[in-house]
Coordinates of C-alpha atoms in Angstrom, one line a residue:
Chain A
X1 CA 85.3 112.8 176.1
X2 CA 83.8 110.3 178.6
X3 CA 80.7 112.5 178.9
X4 CA 77.6 111.2 177.3
X5 CA 76.6 113.4 174.3
X6 CA 77.3 114.4 170.8
X7 CA 80.9 115.3 171.2
X8 CA 81.8 111.7 170.9
X9 CA 80.7 111.7 167.3
X10 CA 83.2 111.2 164.5
X11 CA 85.0 114.5 163.7
X12 CA 84.3 116.1 160.3
X13 CA 86.3 118.6 158.2
X14 CA 84.5 121.0 156.0
X15 CA 86.5 122.1 153.0
X16 CA 85.4 125.2 151.1
X17 CA 87.4 125.9 147.9
X18 CA 86.1 126.9 144.5
X19 CA 88.7 124.7 142.8
X20 CA 87.3 121.2 142.3
X21 CA 90.8 119.5 142.2
X22 CA 91.9 121.2 145.4
X23 CA 88.6 120.1 147.1
X24 CA 88.9 116.5 145.9
X25 CA 92.6 116.2 146.7
X26 CA 92.1 117.5 150.2
X27 CA 89.2 115.1 150.7
X28 CA 91.4 112.3 149.4
X29 CA 94.2 113.2 151.7
X30 CA 91.9 113.3 154.7
X31 CA 90.3 110.1 153.8
X32 CA 93.7 108.4 153.6
X33 CA 94.3 109.3 157.3
X34 CA 90.8 108.3 158.2
X35 CA 89.2 111.7 158.5
X36 CA 85.7 112.4 157.3
X37 CA 85.5 115.4 155.0
X38 CA 82.7 117.3 153.4
X39 CA 83.5 119.6 150.5
X40 CA 81.7 122.7 149.3
X41 CA 82.4 124.9 146.3
X42 CA 81.2 128.1 147.9
X43 CA 80.4 129.6 151.2
X44 CA 76.8 129.9 150.2
X45 CA 76.7 126.1 149.5
X46 CA 78.2 125.5 152.9
X47 CA 75.7 127.8 154.6
X48 CA 72.7 126.1 153.0
X49 CA 73.9 122.6 154.1
X50 CA 73.0 121.0 157.4
X51 CA 75.8 120.8 160.0
X52 CA 75.6 118.2 162.7
X53 CA 77.1 118.7 166.1
X54 CA 80.3 116.7 165.6
X55 CA 83.6 118.2 166.4
X56 CA 84.5 120.0 163.2
X57 CA 86.8 122.5 161.5
X58 CA 86.7 124.5 158.4
X59 CA 89.4 124.5 155.7
X60 CA 88.7 127.7 153.8
X61 CA 90.1 129.1 150.6
X62 CA 90.8 132.8 150.8
X63 CA 90.2 133.8 147.3
X64 CA 86.8 132.7 145.9
X65 CA 84.3 134.2 143.5
X66 CA 81.5 135.8 145.4
X67 CA 82.3 135.9 149.1
X68 CA 86.0 135.6 150.0
X69 CA 87.1 133.3 152.8
X70 CA 88.2 136.1 155.0
X71 CA 84.8 137.8 154.8
X72 CA 83.1 134.6 155.5
X73 CA 85.3 134.0 158.6
X74 CA 84.3 137.4 159.9
X75 CA 80.7 136.7 159.2
X76 CA 80.9 133.5 161.2
X77 CA 82.4 135.3 164.1
X78 CA 79.7 138.1 163.9
X79 CA 77.0 135.4 164.0
X80 CA 78.7 133.8 167.0
X81 CA 79.5 130.6 165.2
X82 CA 82.7 129.4 166.8
X83 CA 84.2 127.0 164.2
X84 CA 88.0 126.8 164.0
X85 CA 89.3 127.8 160.6
X86 CA 92.4 126.8 158.7
X87 CA 93.0 129.1 155.7
X88 CA 94.6 127.9 152.5
X89 CA 95.4 130.4 149.8
X90 CA 97.0 130.6 146.4
X91 CA 98.3 134.1 146.9
X92 CA 98.9 134.7 150.6
X93 CA 100.7 137.7 151.7
X94 CA 102.0 138.3 155.2
X95 CA 99.5 141.1 155.9
X96 CA 96.6 138.8 155.0
X97 CA 98.0 136.0 157.1
X98 CA 98.4 138.3 160.1
X99 CA 94.8 139.6 159.7
X100 CA 93.5 136.0 159.5
X101 CA 95.4 134.9 162.6
X102 CA 94.1 138.1 164.4
X103 CA 90.6 137.0 163.6
X104 CA 91.3 133.8 165.3
X105 CA 92.3 131.4 162.5
X106 CA 94.1 128.3 163.5
X107 CA 96.6 128.3 160.6
X108 CA 97.2 130.2 157.3
X109 CA 98.8 127.9 154.7
X110 CA 100.0 129.0 151.2
X111 CA 99.3 126.7 148.3
X112 CA 101.0 124.4 147.6
X113 CA 101.3 123.4 151.2
X114 CA 102.9 120.4 153.0
X115 CA 100.3 117.8 153.7
X116 CA 101.6 117.3 157.3
X117 CA 101.2 121.0 158.0
X118 CA 97.6 120.8 156.9
X119 CA 96.9 117.6 158.8
X120 CA 98.5 119.1 162.0
X121 CA 96.5 122.2 161.7
X122 CA 93.3 120.2 161.2
X123 CA 94.1 118.0 164.2
X124 CA 94.7 121.1 166.3
X125 CA 91.5 122.7 165.1
X126 CA 89.4 119.6 165.8
X127 CA 90.9 119.3 169.3
X128 CA 90.0 122.9 170.0
X129 CA 86.5 122.5 168.6
X130 CA 85.8 119.3 170.5
X131 CA 87.0 121.0 173.7
X132 CA 84.7 124.0 172.9
X133 CA 81.8 121.7 172.1
X134 CA 82.4 119.7 175.3
X135 CA 82.5 122.9 177.4
X136 CA 79.4 124.2 175.7
X137 CA 77.6 120.9 176.3
X138 CA 78.4 120.7 179.9
X139 CA 77.4 124.3 180.4
X140 CA 74.1 123.5 178.7
X141 CA 73.7 120.6 181.1
X142 CA 74.3 122.7 184.2
X143 CA 71.8 125.3 182.9
X144 CA 69.2 122.6 182.5
X145 CA 69.8 121.4 186.0
X146 CA 69.5 124.9 187.3
X147 CA 66.3 125.5 185.4
X148 CA 64.9 122.3 186.9
X149 CA 65.2 123.9 190.4
X150 CA 62.2 125.6 191.8
X151 CA 62.4 129.3 192.6
X152 CA 62.7 128.6 196.3
X153 CA 65.4 126.1 195.7
X154 CA 67.3 128.6 193.5
X155 CA 67.1 131.1 196.4
X156 CA 68.5 128.6 198.8
X157 CA 71.3 127.6 196.4
X158 CA 72.4 131.2 195.9
X159 CA 72.7 131.7 199.7
X160 CA 74.5 128.4 200.2
X161 CA 77.3 129.3 197.8
X162 CA 77.7 132.6 199.6
X163 CA 78.7 130.5 202.6
X164 CA 75.7 131.0 204.8
X165 CA 74.7 128.4 207.4
X166 CA 71.2 126.8 207.2
X167 CA 70.1 128.8 210.2
X168 CA 71.2 132.0 208.6
X169 CA 69.5 131.1 205.3
X170 CA 66.3 130.2 207.1
X171 CA 66.4 133.6 208.8
X172 CA 67.1 135.5 205.6
X173 CA 64.4 133.8 203.6
X174 CA 61.9 133.6 206.5
X175 CA 61.7 129.8 206.3
X176 CA 62.0 127.0 208.8
X177 CA 65.4 125.4 209.1
X178 CA 63.8 122.0 208.1
X179 CA 62.5 123.5 204.8
X180 CA 66.0 124.9 204.0
X181 CA 67.5 121.5 204.7
X182 CA 65.1 119.8 202.4
X183 CA 65.6 122.4 199.6
X184 CA 69.3 122.2 200.1
X185 CA 69.3 118.5 199.6
X186 CA 67.2 118.9 196.5
X187 CA 69.6 121.4 195.1
X188 CA 72.6 119.1 195.6
X189 CA 70.7 116.2 194.0
X190 CA 69.3 118.1 191.1
X191 CA 72.5 119.9 190.3
X192 CA 74.4 116.6 190.6
X193 CA 76.8 118.3 193.0
X194 CA 78.9 115.9 195.1
X195 CA 80.0 118.5 197.6
X196 CA 79.6 122.1 198.5
X197 CA 82.8 122.9 196.6
X198 CA 81.4 121.2 193.6
X199 CA 78.2 123.2 193.8
X200 CA 80.2 126.5 194.0
X201 CA 82.1 125.5 190.9
X202 CA 78.9 124.7 189.0
X203 CA 77.3 128.0 190.0
X204 CA 80.5 129.8 189.0
X205 CA 80.2 128.4 185.5
X206 CA 76.6 129.6 185.3
X207 CA 77.7 133.1 186.1
X208 CA 80.4 133.2 183.4
Chain B
X1 CA 126.6 163.9 105.0
X2 CA 126.1 160.2 104.5
X3 CA 126.0 159.8 108.2
X4 CA 123.2 162.3 108.6
X5 CA 120.9 161.6 105.7
X6 CA 118.9 158.7 104.4
X7 CA 120.1 157.6 100.9
X8 CA 116.7 157.8 99.4
X9 CA 116.6 161.5 100.2
X10 CA 119.7 162.4 98.3
X11 CA 117.9 163.4 95.0
X12 CA 115.7 165.8 97.0
X13 CA 118.8 167.3 98.7
X14 CA 120.3 167.9 95.3
X15 CA 117.3 170.1 94.5
X16 CA 118.0 171.9 97.7
X17 CA 121.7 172.5 96.7
X18 CA 120.6 173.6 93.2
X19 CA 118.4 176.3 94.7
X20 CA 121.2 177.4 97.0
X21 CA 123.5 177.6 94.0
X22 CA 120.9 179.7 92.1
X23 CA 120.6 182.1 95.0
X24 CA 124.3 182.3 95.3
X25 CA 124.8 183.0 91.5
X26 CA 122.0 185.6 91.5
X27 CA 123.5 187.4 94.6
X28 CA 127.0 187.3 93.3
X29 CA 126.5 188.2 89.7
X30 CA 123.8 190.9 90.0
X31 CA 124.0 194.3 91.5
X32 CA 121.0 193.9 93.9
X33 CA 123.1 193.9 97.1
X34 CA 122.5 190.2 98.1
X35 CA 118.8 190.8 98.1
X36 CA 118.0 187.2 97.3
X37 CA 120.0 185.8 100.3
X38 CA 116.9 186.0 102.5
X39 CA 115.5 183.0 100.5
X40 CA 118.2 180.8 102.1
X41 CA 115.7 180.6 105.0
X42 CA 113.3 178.9 102.5
X43 CA 116.1 176.5 101.7
X44 CA 116.5 175.7 105.4
X45 CA 112.7 175.0 105.7
X46 CA 112.7 172.8 102.7
X47 CA 115.8 170.8 103.8
X48 CA 114.4 170.4 107.3
X49 CA 112.2 167.6 106.0
X50 CA 115.3 165.6 104.9
X51 CA 118.0 166.5 107.3
X52 CA 118.6 165.7 110.9
X53 CA 119.3 168.4 113.4
X54 CA 123.1 168.3 112.9
X55 CA 122.9 168.4 109.1
X56 CA 120.5 171.3 109.3
X57 CA 122.9 173.4 111.4
X58 CA 125.7 172.7 109.0
X59 CA 123.4 173.7 106.1
X60 CA 122.6 177.0 107.9
X61 CA 126.3 177.6 108.4
X62 CA 126.8 177.0 104.7
X63 CA 124.0 179.4 103.8
X64 CA 125.5 182.1 106.0
X65 CA 128.9 181.6 104.4
X66 CA 127.5 181.8 100.9
X67 CA 125.7 185.0 101.8
X68 CA 128.9 186.6 103.1
X69 CA 130.9 185.4 100.1
X70 CA 128.2 186.7 97.7
X71 CA 128.3 190.1 99.5
X72 CA 132.1 190.2 99.2
X73 CA 132.1 189.2 95.5
X74 CA 129.3 191.4 94.4
X75 CA 131.1 193.7 91.9
X76 CA 129.2 196.9 92.2
X77 CA 126.2 198.4 94.1
X78 CA 125.4 200.2 97.3
X79 CA 127.7 198.9 100.1
X80 CA 125.5 199.9 103.1
X81 CA 122.3 198.5 101.6
X82 CA 124.2 195.3 100.9
X83 CA 125.4 195.1 104.5
X84 CA 121.9 195.5 105.9
X85 CA 120.5 193.0 103.4
X86 CA 123.3 190.5 104.5
X87 CA 122.5 191.0 108.2
X88 CA 118.7 190.5 107.5
X89 CA 119.4 187.3 105.6
X90 CA 121.7 186.0 108.2
X91 CA 119.2 186.7 110.9
X92 CA 116.4 185.1 108.9
X93 CA 118.6 182.0 108.4
X94 CA 119.5 181.8 112.1
X95 CA 115.9 182.3 113.3
X96 CA 114.5 179.7 110.9
X97 CA 117.1 177.2 111.8
X98 CA 116.6 177.8 115.5
X99 CA 112.9 177.5 115.4
X100 CA 113.0 174.3 113.4
X101 CA 115.6 172.7 115.7
X102 CA 113.5 173.5 118.8
X103 CA 110.3 172.3 117.2
X104 CA 111.9 169.0 116.2
X105 CA 113.4 168.3 119.6
X106 CA 110.0 169.0 121.2
X107 CA 108.4 166.6 118.8
X108 CA 110.9 163.9 119.4
X109 CA 110.6 164.4 123.2
X110 CA 106.8 163.9 122.9
X111 CA 107.3 160.8 120.8
X112 CA 109.8 159.4 123.4
X113 CA 107.3 160.1 126.2
X114 CA 104.6 158.3 124.3
X115 CA 106.8 155.3 123.7
X116 CA 107.8 155.2 127.4
X117 CA 104.2 155.3 128.4
X118 CA 103.3 152.4 126.1
X119 CA 106.2 150.4 127.4
X120 CA 105.2 151.1 130.9
X121 CA 101.6 150.1 130.3
X122 CA 102.8 146.9 128.8
X123 CA 105.2 146.1 131.6
X124 CA 102.4 146.9 134.1
X125 CA 99.9 144.6 132.5
X126 CA 102.5 141.8 132.3
X127 CA 103.2 142.3 136.0
X128 CA 99.6 141.8 136.7
X129 CA 99.6 138.8 134.4
X130 CA 102.6 137.3 136.1
X131 CA 101.1 137.5 139.6
X132 CA 97.8 136.1 138.3
X133 CA 99.6 133.2 136.6
X134 CA 101.3 132.4 139.9
X135 CA 97.9 132.2 141.5
X136 CA 96.2 130.2 138.8
X137 CA 99.0 127.7 138.6
X138 CA 99.2 127.3 142.3
X139 CA 95.7 125.7 142.3
X140 CA 96.5 122.6 140.2
X141 CA 100.0 122.6 141.9
X142 CA 98.4 122.4 145.4
X143 CA 96.0 119.7 144.2
X144 CA 98.9 117.7 142.6
X145 CA 100.9 117.8 145.8
X146 CA 98.0 117.0 148.0
X147 CA 96.9 114.1 145.7
X148 CA 100.4 112.8 145.7
X149 CA 100.6 112.8 149.4
X150 CA 97.2 111.2 149.7
X151 CA 98.4 108.5 147.2
X152 CA 101.5 107.8 149.3
X153 CA 99.4 107.4 152.4
X154 CA 97.0 105.0 150.7
X155 CA 100.1 102.9 149.8
X156 CA 101.1 102.7 153.4
X157 CA 97.7 101.2 154.4
X158 CA 97.8 97.5 155.1
X159 CA 97.0 96.1 152.6
X160 CA 97.8 99.1 150.3
X161 CA 94.5 100.6 148.9
X162 CA 95.5 100.5 145.2
X163 CA 92.1 101.6 144.0
X164 CA 92.4 104.9 145.9
X165 CA 96.1 105.2 144.8
X166 CA 94.9 105.0 141.2
X167 CA 92.3 107.7 141.8
X168 CA 94.9 110.0 143.3
X169 CA 97.2 109.4 140.3
X170 CA 94.5 110.1 137.8
X171 CA 93.8 113.4 139.5
X172 CA 97.5 114.2 139.5
X173 CA 97.6 113.6 135.7
X174 CA 94.6 115.7 135.0
X175 CA 95.8 118.6 137.2
X176 CA 99.3 118.5 135.6
X177 CA 97.8 118.8 132.1
X178 CA 95.5 121.6 133.4
X179 CA 98.6 123.5 134.7
X180 CA 100.4 123.1 131.5
X181 CA 97.3 124.3 129.6
X182 CA 97.2 127.4 131.7
X183 CA 100.9 128.1 130.9
X184 CA 100.3 127.5 127.2
X185 CA 97.4 129.9 127.1
X186 CA 99.4 132.5 129.1
X187 CA 102.2 132.3 126.7
X188 CA 100.0 133.0 123.7
X189 CA 98.2 135.8 125.7
X190 CA 101.5 137.4 126.7
X191 CA 103.2 137.2 123.3
X192 CA 100.1 138.1 121.3
X193 CA 99.4 136.2 118.1
X194 CA 100.0 138.0 114.9
X195 CA 96.8 139.1 113.2
X196 CA 96.4 138.2 109.6
X197 CA 93.7 140.6 108.3
X198 CA 91.6 139.8 105.3
X199 CA 88.2 140.7 103.8
X200 CA 85.6 138.1 104.6
X201 CA 81.9 137.4 104.8
X202 CA 81.2 138.1 108.5
X203 CA 77.8 136.3 108.7
X204 CA 79.3 133.2 107.1
X205 CA 82.1 133.1 109.6
X206 CA 79.6 133.5 112.5
X207 CA 77.3 130.8 111.1
X208 CA 80.2 128.3 111.0
X209 CA 80.8 128.9 114.7
X210 CA 77.1 128.7 115.5
X211 CA 76.9 125.3 113.7
X212 CA 79.8 123.9 115.8
X213 CA 78.0 124.8 119.0
X214 CA 74.5 123.7 118.0
X215 CA 74.8 120.2 119.4
X216 CA 75.7 121.6 122.8
X217 CA 72.7 124.0 122.7
X218 CA 70.3 121.2 121.7
X219 CA 71.6 119.0 124.4
X220 CA 70.9 121.7 127.0
X221 CA 67.4 122.7 125.5
X222 CA 68.6 126.1 124.6
X223 CA 66.6 128.1 122.1
X224 CA 68.9 129.9 119.6
X225 CA 67.7 132.9 117.6
X226 CA 70.0 134.1 114.8
X227 CA 69.3 137.6 113.4
X228 CA 72.1 138.3 110.9
X229 CA 71.7 141.4 108.8
X230 CA 71.8 140.2 105.1
X231 CA 73.5 143.1 103.3
X232 CA 76.5 143.5 105.6
X233 CA 79.7 144.8 104.0
X234 CA 82.7 142.5 104.2
X235 CA 84.6 142.5 107.4
X236 CA 88.3 143.4 107.5
X237 CA 89.9 141.4 110.3
X238 CA 91.6 138.1 111.1
X239 CA 88.8 135.6 110.3
X240 CA 90.0 132.9 112.6
X241 CA 90.6 135.2 115.5
X242 CA 87.1 136.8 115.1
X243 CA 85.6 133.3 115.1
X244 CA 87.5 132.5 118.3
X245 CA 85.8 135.6 119.9
X246 CA 82.4 134.6 118.6
X247 CA 82.9 131.0 119.9
X248 CA 84.0 132.2 123.3
X249 CA 81.0 134.5 123.7
X250 CA 78.6 131.8 122.6
X251 CA 80.2 129.3 125.1
X252 CA 79.9 131.9 127.9
X253 CA 76.2 132.4 126.9
X254 CA 75.6 128.7 127.1
X255 CA 77.2 128.5 130.5
X256 CA 75.1 131.4 131.7
X257 CA 71.7 130.0 130.5
X258 CA 72.5 126.6 131.9
X259 CA 72.2 128.1 135.3
X260 CA 68.5 128.9 134.8
X261 CA 65.5 126.5 134.3
X262 CA 65.4 124.8 130.9
X263 CA 62.3 126.6 129.6
X264 CA 64.0 130.0 130.0
X265 CA 67.2 129.2 128.1
X266 CA 67.4 131.6 125.1
X267 CA 70.5 132.8 123.2
X268 CA 70.2 135.5 120.5
X269 CA 73.1 136.1 118.1
X270 CA 72.6 139.2 115.8
X271 CA 74.8 141.2 113.4
X272 CA 74.2 144.6 112.0
X273 CA 76.0 147.5 110.5
X274 CA 76.5 150.4 112.8
X275 CA 78.6 153.6 112.3
X276 CA 80.4 152.0 109.3
X277 CA 81.4 149.0 111.4
X278 CA 80.0 145.5 111.9
X279 CA 78.4 145.0 115.3
X280 CA 77.9 141.5 116.6
X281 CA 75.7 140.9 119.7
X282 CA 75.4 137.7 121.8
X283 CA 72.5 138.0 124.2
X284 CA 71.5 135.4 126.7
X285 CA 68.7 134.9 129.2
X286 CA 71.0 133.6 131.8
X287 CA 71.8 134.7 135.3
X288 CA 73.1 138.1 134.3
X289 CA 76.0 140.1 135.5
X290 CA 76.2 141.8 138.9
X291 CA 76.7 145.6 138.6
X292 CA 79.9 145.4 140.6
X293 CA 81.4 142.8 138.3
X294 CA 81.0 144.9 135.1
X295 CA 84.4 146.7 135.5
X296 CA 86.3 143.4 135.9
X297 CA 84.7 141.4 133.1
X298 CA 87.5 141.7 130.7
X299 CA 90.4 141.6 133.2
X300 CA 92.7 138.7 133.0
X301 CA 91.8 136.0 135.5
X302 CA 88.6 137.5 136.7
X303 CA 86.0 134.8 136.6
X304 CA 82.7 133.8 138.2
X305 CA 82.9 130.2 137.1
X306 CA 84.3 127.6 139.5
X307 CA 86.1 125.9 136.6
X308 CA 87.0 129.1 134.7
X309 CA 90.4 130.5 134.2
X310 CA 89.1 134.0 133.8
X311 CA 91.1 134.6 130.6
X312 CA 88.5 134.0 127.9
X313 CA 87.1 137.5 127.9
X314 CA 90.5 139.1 128.4
X315 CA 91.7 137.2 125.3
X316 CA 88.6 138.3 123.4
X317 CA 89.3 141.9 124.3
X318 CA 92.9 141.6 123.1
X319 CA 91.8 140.0 119.9
X320 CA 89.0 142.5 119.1
X321 CA 91.3 145.4 119.9
X322 CA 94.1 144.0 117.8
X323 CA 91.7 143.8 115.0
X324 CA 90.6 147.5 115.4
X325 CA 87.3 146.9 117.1
X326 CA 85.8 147.2 120.6
X327 CA 84.1 144.8 122.9
X328 CA 81.8 145.5 125.8
X329 CA 79.0 144.1 127.9
X330 CA 75.5 145.5 128.5
X331 CA 72.5 144.8 130.6
X332 CA 69.6 143.9 128.3
X333 CA 66.2 145.2 129.3
X334 CA 65.1 141.9 130.9
X335 CA 67.2 139.1 132.5
X336 CA 70.5 138.0 131.3
X337 CA 73.5 139.7 129.7
X338 CA 74.5 140.9 126.2
X339 CA 78.1 141.0 124.9
X340 CA 78.8 143.1 121.8
X341 CA 81.9 143.7 119.7
X342 CA 82.7 145.6 116.6
X343 CA 85.0 144.9 113.7
X344 CA 86.1 147.3 110.9
X345 CA 84.1 146.8 107.7
X346 CA 85.0 147.3 104.0
X347 CA 84.2 150.6 102.2

């Protein structure tokens, strides 16, 4: 959380439920514990709204006219949108709950639910999402650093992490040892790596 | 006999007994070798309309007995011919009785099967209703519990946020009355109100409802066209219930056209005589109905409105069918939807 970036923004809970009272009451409950919430009456409305990069989670009703919550969750997964989902349903059966959890839902709550259960699930979901966002952000940063390297520097970096000595790298790339040393220093600086071990770790994450 | 027969049918049974007595007298007093005894089978046929199975069998036994007694008492005549006549008569009585008994038991089995099917269908639809009620009521219940918890949490703030507590409490009140409204409507849907049929001026009844919804249409810039056929026969149905249906269809139409731009909001209400019935159509220029939604339109709790209970059209269907009519939806040529229903007409 001490990294500079968007993940330090205030978390937000997106509530999608076709029932206006359910939406408003959940917003009210979240406001009472100081959580920001945005409510939507349909998945379409949610999709057409602008989402910022704050840590977030989705509280999703299963049964809605038009697209059901379960379908929408699968659609998000298919589109590669990794937003933790807490399901709430008025007629949950076990099979549906199992399916939802298999799809990666954080929690499956049957209405009427205990407020603490919902709040706990939301806290968990937000923690997971901010971790996801933090990881994604730092990966993004590493990628940017990597792209800032020249082609020659990237070649040197690859051989450095293989454990080759400067002399060996110079021989392999047909460069002078001085050039390798300069490029190696540039790599360490531009990648913001404090040590060789650090550079290996950063490069590993790039490969993932 | 009293156990087996309805009291009102006693005079008719006396006629049956008189015929039996006539046949018996003829066979016993004449010399025609119990030739008339074969008519006892006619007696059995006649009596089958008034007697239950057991009574009928006893009557058949009586007829056979009378035939035998007549044969024994016949003073003169050819004995062999008499014997053959007696046998033929007894066989005729037995066959008639047997056929009637079998036919009646087949009929009653069919009736029982039909009753069972109707009961089953009713139980099934109530089961669906019950699970839907559970779902519908769980929405306001969830909202009530969540609002109450929110209210409690606002109270624990320092200082307590009483304004927010009040908002939560108000939401609780409105959701509680919503839940109880759902239950009330369910009750009337499940028990089914009794229809009081009468003859009435159909167009007049429709106009009354149109007039009550006119302010709402004007407010929403809806253009209303009424096209009521002037020389309609009188309708035979429950006037108030039919008005409920008309009102519901008009409200649905208003909801549908409110989703399109103001200059395209048209509703057309028309009545006409078709196939000896009165047909009412409510057509709107609204958003229309998706093809896949057509089969569900009249199912309880099916709705496409965020605020809807999904029971309006299902109640409309129960009412129209209870009044001997039919209700359905169609795609009009252009945009929108049209709902039509029929009611029986006089003549």
